[in-house]
CSV table of C-alpha atoms in Angstrom, one decimal:
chain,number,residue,atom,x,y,z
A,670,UNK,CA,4.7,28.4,28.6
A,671,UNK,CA,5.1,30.9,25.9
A,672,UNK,CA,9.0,30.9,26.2
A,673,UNK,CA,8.5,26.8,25.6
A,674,UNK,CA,6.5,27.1,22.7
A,675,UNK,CA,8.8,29.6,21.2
A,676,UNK,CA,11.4,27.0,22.1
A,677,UNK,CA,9.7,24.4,20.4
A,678,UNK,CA,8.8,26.8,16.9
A,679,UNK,CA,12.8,27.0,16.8
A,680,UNK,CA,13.4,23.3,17.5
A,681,UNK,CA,10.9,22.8,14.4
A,682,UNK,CA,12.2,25.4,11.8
A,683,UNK,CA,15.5,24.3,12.9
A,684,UNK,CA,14.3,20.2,11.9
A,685,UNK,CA,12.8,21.5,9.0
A,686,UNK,CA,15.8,23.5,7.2
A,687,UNK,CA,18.2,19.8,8.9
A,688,UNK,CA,16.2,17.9,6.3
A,689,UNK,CA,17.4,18.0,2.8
A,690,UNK,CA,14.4,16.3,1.7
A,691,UNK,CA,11.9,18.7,3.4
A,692,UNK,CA,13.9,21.7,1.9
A,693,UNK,CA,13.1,20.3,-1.4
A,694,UNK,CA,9.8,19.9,-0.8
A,695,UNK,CA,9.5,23.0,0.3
A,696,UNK,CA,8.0,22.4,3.3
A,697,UNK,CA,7.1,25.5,5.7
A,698,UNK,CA,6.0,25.6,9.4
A,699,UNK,CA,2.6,26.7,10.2
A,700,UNK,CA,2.2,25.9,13.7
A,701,UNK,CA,3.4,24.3,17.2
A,702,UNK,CA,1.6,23.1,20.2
A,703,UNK,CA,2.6,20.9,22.8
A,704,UNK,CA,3.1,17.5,21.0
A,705,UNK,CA,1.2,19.1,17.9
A,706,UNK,CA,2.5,20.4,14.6
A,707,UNK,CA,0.9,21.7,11.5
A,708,UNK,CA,3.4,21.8,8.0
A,709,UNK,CA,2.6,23.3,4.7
A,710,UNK,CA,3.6,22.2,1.3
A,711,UNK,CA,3.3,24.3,-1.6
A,712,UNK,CA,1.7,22.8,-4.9
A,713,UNK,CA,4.5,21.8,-7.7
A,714,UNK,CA,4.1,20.6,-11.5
A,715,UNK,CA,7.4,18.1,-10.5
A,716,UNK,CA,5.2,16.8,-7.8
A,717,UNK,CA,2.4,15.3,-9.9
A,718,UNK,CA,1.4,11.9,-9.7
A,719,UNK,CA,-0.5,11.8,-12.8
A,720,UNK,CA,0.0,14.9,-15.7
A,721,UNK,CA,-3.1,13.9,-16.5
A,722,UNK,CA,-5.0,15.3,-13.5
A,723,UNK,CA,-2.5,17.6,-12.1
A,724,UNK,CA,-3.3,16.0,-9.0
A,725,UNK,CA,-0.1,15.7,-6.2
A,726,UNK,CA,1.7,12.1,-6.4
A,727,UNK,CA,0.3,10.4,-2.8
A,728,UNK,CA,4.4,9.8,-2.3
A,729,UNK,CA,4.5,13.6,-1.8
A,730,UNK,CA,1.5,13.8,0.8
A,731,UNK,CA,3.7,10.7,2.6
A,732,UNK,CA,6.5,12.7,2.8
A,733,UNK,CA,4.7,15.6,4.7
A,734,UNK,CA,2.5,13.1,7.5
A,735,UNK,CA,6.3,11.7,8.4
A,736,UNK,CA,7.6,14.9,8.8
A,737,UNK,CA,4.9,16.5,10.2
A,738,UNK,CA,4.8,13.7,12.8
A,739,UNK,CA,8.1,13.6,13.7
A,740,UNK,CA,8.0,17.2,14.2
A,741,UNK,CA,5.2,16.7,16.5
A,742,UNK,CA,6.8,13.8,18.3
A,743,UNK,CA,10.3,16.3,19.1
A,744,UNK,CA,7.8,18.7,20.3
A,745,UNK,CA,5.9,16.4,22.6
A,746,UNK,CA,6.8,17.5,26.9
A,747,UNK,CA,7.8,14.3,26.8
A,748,UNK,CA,9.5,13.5,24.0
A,749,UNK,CA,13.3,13.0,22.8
A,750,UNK,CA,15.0,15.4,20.2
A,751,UNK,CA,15.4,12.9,18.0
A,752,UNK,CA,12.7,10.2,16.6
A,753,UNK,CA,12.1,7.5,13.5
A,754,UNK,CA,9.4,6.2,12.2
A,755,UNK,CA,8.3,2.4,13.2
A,756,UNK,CA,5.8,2.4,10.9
A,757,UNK,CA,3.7,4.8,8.8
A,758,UNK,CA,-0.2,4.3,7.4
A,759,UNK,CA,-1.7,6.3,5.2
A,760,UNK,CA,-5.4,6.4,4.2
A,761,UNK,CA,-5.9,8.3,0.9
A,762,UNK,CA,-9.3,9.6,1.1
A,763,UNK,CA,-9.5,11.7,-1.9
A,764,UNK,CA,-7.5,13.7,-4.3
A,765,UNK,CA,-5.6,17.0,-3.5
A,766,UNK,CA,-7.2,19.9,-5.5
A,767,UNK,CA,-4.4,20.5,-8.3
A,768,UNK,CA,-2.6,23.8,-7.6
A,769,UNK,CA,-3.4,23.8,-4.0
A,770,UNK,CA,-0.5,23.8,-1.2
A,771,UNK,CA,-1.4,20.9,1.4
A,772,UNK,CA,-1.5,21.4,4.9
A,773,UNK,CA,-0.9,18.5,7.5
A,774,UNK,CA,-1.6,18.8,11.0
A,775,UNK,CA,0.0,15.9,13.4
A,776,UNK,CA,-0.5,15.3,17.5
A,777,UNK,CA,0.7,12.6,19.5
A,778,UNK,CA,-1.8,10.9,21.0
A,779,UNK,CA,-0.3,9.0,23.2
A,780,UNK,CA,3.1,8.5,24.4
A,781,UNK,CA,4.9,5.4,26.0
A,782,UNK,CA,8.3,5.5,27.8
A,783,UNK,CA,9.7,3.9,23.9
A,784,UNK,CA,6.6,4.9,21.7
A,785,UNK,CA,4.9,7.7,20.7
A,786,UNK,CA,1.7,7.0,18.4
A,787,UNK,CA,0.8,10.2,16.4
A,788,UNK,CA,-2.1,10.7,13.9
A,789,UNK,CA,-2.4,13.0,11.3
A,790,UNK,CA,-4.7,15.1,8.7
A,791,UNK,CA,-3.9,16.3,5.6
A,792,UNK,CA,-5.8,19.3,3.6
A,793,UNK,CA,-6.0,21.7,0.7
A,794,UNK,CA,-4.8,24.7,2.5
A,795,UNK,CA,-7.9,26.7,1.1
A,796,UNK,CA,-10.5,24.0,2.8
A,797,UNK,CA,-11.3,24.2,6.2
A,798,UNK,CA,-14.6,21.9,6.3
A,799,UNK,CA,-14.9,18.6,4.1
A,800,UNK,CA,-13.5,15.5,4.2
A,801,UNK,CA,-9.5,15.6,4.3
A,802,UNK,CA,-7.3,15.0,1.7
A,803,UNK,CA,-5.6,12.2,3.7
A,804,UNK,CA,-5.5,10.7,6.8
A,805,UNK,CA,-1.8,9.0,8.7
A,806,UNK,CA,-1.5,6.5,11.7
A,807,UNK,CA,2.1,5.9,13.0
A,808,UNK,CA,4.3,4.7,15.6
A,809,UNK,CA,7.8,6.8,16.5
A,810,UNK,CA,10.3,5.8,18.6
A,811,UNK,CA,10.6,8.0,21.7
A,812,UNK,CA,13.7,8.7,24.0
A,813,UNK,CA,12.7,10.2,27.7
A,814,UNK,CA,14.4,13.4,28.1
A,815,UNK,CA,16.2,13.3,31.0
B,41,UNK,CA,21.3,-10.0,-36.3
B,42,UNK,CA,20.3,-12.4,-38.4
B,43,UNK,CA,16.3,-11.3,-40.0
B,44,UNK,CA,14.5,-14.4,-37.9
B,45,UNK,CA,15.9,-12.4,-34.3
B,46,UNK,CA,14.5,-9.0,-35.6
B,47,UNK,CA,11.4,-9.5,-34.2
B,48,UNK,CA,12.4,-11.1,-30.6
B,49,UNK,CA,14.5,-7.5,-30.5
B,50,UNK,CA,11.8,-5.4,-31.7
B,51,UNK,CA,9.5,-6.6,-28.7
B,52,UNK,CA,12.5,-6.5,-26.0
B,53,UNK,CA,13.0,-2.8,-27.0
B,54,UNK,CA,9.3,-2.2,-27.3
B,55,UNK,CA,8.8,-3.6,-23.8
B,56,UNK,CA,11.9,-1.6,-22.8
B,57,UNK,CA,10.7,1.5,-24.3
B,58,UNK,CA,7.3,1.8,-22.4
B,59,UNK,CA,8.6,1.2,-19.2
B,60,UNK,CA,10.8,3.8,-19.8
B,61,UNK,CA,7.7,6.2,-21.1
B,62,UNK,CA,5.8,4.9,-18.1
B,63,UNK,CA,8.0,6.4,-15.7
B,64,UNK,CA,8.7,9.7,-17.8
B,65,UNK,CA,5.0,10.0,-17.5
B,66,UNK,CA,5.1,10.5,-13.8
B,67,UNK,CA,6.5,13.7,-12.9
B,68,UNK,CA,7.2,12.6,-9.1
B,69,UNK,CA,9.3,9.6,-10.1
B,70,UNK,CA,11.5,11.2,-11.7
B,71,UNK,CA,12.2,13.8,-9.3
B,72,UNK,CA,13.0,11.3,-7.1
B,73,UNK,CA,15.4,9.5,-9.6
B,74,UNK,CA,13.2,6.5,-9.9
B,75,UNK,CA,14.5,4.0,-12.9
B,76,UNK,CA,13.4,0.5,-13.8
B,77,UNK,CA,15.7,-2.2,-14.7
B,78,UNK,CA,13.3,-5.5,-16.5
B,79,UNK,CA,14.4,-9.1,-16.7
B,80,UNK,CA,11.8,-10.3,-18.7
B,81,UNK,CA,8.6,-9.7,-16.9
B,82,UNK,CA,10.4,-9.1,-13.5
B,83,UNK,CA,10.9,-5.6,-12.3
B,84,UNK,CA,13.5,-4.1,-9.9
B,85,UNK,CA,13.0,-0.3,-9.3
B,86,UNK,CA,16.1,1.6,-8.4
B,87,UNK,CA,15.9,5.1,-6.2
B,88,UNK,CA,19.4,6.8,-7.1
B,89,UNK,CA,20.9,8.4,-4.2
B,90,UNK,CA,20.8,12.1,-3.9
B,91,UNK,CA,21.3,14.7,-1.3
B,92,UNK,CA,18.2,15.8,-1.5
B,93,UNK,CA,16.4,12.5,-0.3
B,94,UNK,CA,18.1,12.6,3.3
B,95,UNK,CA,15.9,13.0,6.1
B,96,UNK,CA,18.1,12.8,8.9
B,97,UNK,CA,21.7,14.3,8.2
B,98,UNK,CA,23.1,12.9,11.7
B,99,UNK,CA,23.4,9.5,10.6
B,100,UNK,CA,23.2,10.0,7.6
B,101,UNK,CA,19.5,8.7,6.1
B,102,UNK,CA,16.9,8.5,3.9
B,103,UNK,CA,14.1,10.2,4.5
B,104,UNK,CA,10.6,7.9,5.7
B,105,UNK,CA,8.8,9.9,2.9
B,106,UNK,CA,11.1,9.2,0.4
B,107,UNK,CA,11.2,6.0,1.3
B,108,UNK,CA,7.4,5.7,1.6
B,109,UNK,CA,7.2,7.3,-2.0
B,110,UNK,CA,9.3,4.9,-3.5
B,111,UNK,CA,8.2,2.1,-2.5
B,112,UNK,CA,4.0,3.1,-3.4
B,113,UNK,CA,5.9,4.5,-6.9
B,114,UNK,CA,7.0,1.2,-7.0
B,115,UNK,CA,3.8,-0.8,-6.6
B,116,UNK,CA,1.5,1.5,-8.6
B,117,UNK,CA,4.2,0.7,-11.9
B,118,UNK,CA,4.2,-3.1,-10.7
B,119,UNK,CA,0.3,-2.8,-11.1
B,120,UNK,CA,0.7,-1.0,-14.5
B,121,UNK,CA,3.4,-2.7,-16.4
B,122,UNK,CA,1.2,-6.4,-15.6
B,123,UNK,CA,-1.5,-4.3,-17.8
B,124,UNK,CA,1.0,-3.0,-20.4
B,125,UNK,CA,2.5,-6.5,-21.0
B,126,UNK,CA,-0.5,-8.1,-21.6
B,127,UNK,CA,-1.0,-6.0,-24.2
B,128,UNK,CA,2.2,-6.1,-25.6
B,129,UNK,CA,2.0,-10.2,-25.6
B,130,UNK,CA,-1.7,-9.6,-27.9
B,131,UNK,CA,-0.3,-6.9,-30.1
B,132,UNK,CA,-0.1,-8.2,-33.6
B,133,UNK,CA,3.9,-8.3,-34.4
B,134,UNK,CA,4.4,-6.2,-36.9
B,135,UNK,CA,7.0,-8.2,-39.6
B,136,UNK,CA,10.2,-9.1,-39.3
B,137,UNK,CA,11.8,-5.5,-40.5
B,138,UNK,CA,10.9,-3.7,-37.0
B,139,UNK,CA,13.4,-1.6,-35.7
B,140,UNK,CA,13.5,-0.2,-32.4
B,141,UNK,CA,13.0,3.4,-34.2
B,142,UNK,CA,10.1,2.3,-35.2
B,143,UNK,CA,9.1,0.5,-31.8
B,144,UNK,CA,10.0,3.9,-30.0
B,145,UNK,CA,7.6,6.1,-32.7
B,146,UNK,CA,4.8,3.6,-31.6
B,147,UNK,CA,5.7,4.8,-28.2
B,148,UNK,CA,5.7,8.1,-28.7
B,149,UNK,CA,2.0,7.7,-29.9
B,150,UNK,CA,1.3,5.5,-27.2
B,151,UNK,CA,2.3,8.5,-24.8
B,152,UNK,CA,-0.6,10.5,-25.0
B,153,UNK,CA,-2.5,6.9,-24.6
B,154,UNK,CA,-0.5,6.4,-21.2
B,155,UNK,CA,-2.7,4.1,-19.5
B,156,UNK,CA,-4.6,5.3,-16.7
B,157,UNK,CA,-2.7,4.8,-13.1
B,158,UNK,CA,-4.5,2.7,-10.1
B,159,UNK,CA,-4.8,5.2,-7.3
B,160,UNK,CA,-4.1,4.9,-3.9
B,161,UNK,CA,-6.4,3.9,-1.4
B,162,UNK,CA,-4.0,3.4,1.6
B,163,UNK,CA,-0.5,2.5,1.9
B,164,UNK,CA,1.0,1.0,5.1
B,165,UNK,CA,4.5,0.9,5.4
B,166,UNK,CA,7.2,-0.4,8.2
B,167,UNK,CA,10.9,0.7,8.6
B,168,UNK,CA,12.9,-1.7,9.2
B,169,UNK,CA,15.9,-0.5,9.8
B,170,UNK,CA,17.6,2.9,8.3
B,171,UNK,CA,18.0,3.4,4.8
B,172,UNK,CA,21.7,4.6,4.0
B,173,UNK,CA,23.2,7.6,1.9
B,174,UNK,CA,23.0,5.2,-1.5
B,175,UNK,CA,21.0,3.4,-3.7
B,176,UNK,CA,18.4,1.9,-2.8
B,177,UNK,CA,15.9,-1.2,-4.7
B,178,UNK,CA,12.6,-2.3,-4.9
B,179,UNK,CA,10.2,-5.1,-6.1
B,180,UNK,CA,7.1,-5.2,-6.2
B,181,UNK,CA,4.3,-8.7,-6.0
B,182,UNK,CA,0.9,-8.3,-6.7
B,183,UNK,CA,-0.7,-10.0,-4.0
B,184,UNK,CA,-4.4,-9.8,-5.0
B,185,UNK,CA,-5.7,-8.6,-8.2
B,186,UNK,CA,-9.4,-8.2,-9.0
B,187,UNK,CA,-11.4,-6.2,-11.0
B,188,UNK,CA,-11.6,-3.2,-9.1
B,189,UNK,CA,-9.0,-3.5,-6.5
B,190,UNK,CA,-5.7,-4.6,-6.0
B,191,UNK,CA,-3.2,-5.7,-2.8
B,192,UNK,CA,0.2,-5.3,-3.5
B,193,UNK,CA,3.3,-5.9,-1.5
B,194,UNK,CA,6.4,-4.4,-2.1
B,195,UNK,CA,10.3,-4.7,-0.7
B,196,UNK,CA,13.0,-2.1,-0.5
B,197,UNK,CA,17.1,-3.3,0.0
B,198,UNK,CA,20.1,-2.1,-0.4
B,199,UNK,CA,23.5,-4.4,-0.2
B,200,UNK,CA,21.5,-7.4,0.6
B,201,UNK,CA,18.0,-8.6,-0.5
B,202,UNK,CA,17.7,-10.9,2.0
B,203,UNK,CA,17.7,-7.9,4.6
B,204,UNK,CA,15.1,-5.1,3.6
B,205,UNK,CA,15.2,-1.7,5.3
B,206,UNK,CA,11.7,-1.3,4.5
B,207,UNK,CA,8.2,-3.2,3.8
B,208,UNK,CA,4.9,-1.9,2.2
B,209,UNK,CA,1.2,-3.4,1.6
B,210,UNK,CA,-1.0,-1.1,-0.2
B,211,UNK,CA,-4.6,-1.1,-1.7
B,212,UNK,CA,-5.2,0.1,-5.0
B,213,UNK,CA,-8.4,1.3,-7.0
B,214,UNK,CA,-7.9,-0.2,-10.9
B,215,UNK,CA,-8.9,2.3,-13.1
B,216,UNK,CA,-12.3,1.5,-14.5
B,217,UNK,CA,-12.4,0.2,-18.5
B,218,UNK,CA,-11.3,2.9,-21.2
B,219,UNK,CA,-14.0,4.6,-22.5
């Protein structure tokens, strides 16, 4: 079981340094499960929604709910090693603390022969308790492994 | 330019030049590469390739977030520029002798008095089909628009409108009266 999940931590970082557009984002592994994946994304000043409030553009938090759950979806048992999203939604609940990295944390909840529907959580990194910076509903497409 | 079209030019550049501060203003958007290109009211946002937006370098794609990002980026300037316009359509013209220097000074004051963005309440999108290693387009509709909130649907194409590679309806908060 260990061996697996240190399998499946490669199979992640490995994903994570694939995608030019989570390298840029600077997107960092945290942790793996079995069909669960937490991602952190550092704070940036050329990630701001509005200079006003310093506050991270809800784009950015988008960008780290898809990855995090396609990461969880390649680790799922059942899962393929390869995914895309169907469709993504995300609730924005309330604003990122400016300065803050964001943490997302995605499971596959259930998984179909063709499907896997994942939801996800997003938070400051430093909060633990209190309402989460953003919620994320999706369907990924799903090959068996054979 | 004869003096009686100075004034049809000073309000096309005016127009031109916020929508140009607008998305200056947002730090995100133009780290994507995000520009706008404006017949008359209409709006078509453009997302110019880079490496850096590819998600999955097998095929090779753009990623879901960057897609995701440019389309909400799209629909929250959508929602902005229909304020902006308005008040460019009520703004007393200012004479015939406008230049667009003087049009882009206005700007630059209005800068710090960039209006204040709708913000996200939740954003639902569906992929269509794979965005390719290229430019990519969007447009924006305001579907509902009330006081407080806002619907908006939004588009994204490549080579052929008529076949989007992704689809977005999002619900926006309107930022409450200046004070």
């Amino acid at each position: 079981m260990a061996g697996e999940q240190g399998e499946d931590r490669a199979l992640v970082r490995h994903m994570l340094d694939a995608l030019p557009h989570a390298r840029a984002l600077g997107m960092r592994l945290v942790d793996v499960a079995a069909g669960a994946v937490e991602i952190e994304m550092p704070w940036r000043a050329d990630l701001v929604g509005d200079p006003r409030s310093g506050v991270l553009h809800g784009g950015v938090v988008s960008a780290l709910m898809d990855t995090c759950c396609g990461a969880a979806v390649i680790v799922h048992p059942k899962g393929s090693r390869t995914t895309a999203t169907l469709d993504l939604r995300i609730d924005y609940l309330r604003s990122a603390v400016p300065g803050q990295a964001v943490r997302a944390r995605a499971e596959c909840f259930h998984v179909t022969r063709s499907v896997a529907f994942v939801r996800a959580v997003a938070r400051d990194s430093a909060e633990e308790s209190g309402p989460p910076v953003a919620i994320a509903t999706g369907a990924f497409t799903i090959e068996e492994r054979p | 330019m004869t003096p009686a079209d100075a004034p049809a030019q000073g309000i096309q550049a005016r127009r031109d030049d916020a929508l140009a501060g607008l998305v200056a203003a947002i730090p995100y958007a133009a780290w994507l590469g995000i520009g706008l290109d404006r017949r008359g009211d209409e709006l078509t946002a453009i997302m110019r390739y880079d490496h850096r937006l590819i998600g999955n370098p097998a095929l090779p794609a753009l990623h879901g977030g960057a897609i995701a990002a440019f389309l909400e980026t799209t629909a929250i300037i959508e929602l902005t520029w229909a304020g902006l316009w308005a008040q460019m359509e009520t703004l007393p013209a200012s004479g015939a002798a406008e230049t667009r220097a003087e049009a882009g000074a206005k700007m630059d004051e209005g800068a710090a008095a960039l209006p204040r963005l709708p913000k996200t309440i939740d954003f639902s999108v569906d992929f269509l089909r794979a965005g390719l290693a290229r430019d990519a387009y969007a447009r924006a509709s305001v579907v509902r628009q009330g006081r407080r909130y806002a619907s908006v649907h939004v588009e994204a194409w490549q080579d052929n409108r008529a076949r989007p590679f992704a689809q977005a309806t999002g619900h926006f908060l309107m930022p409450g009266p200046a004070r």
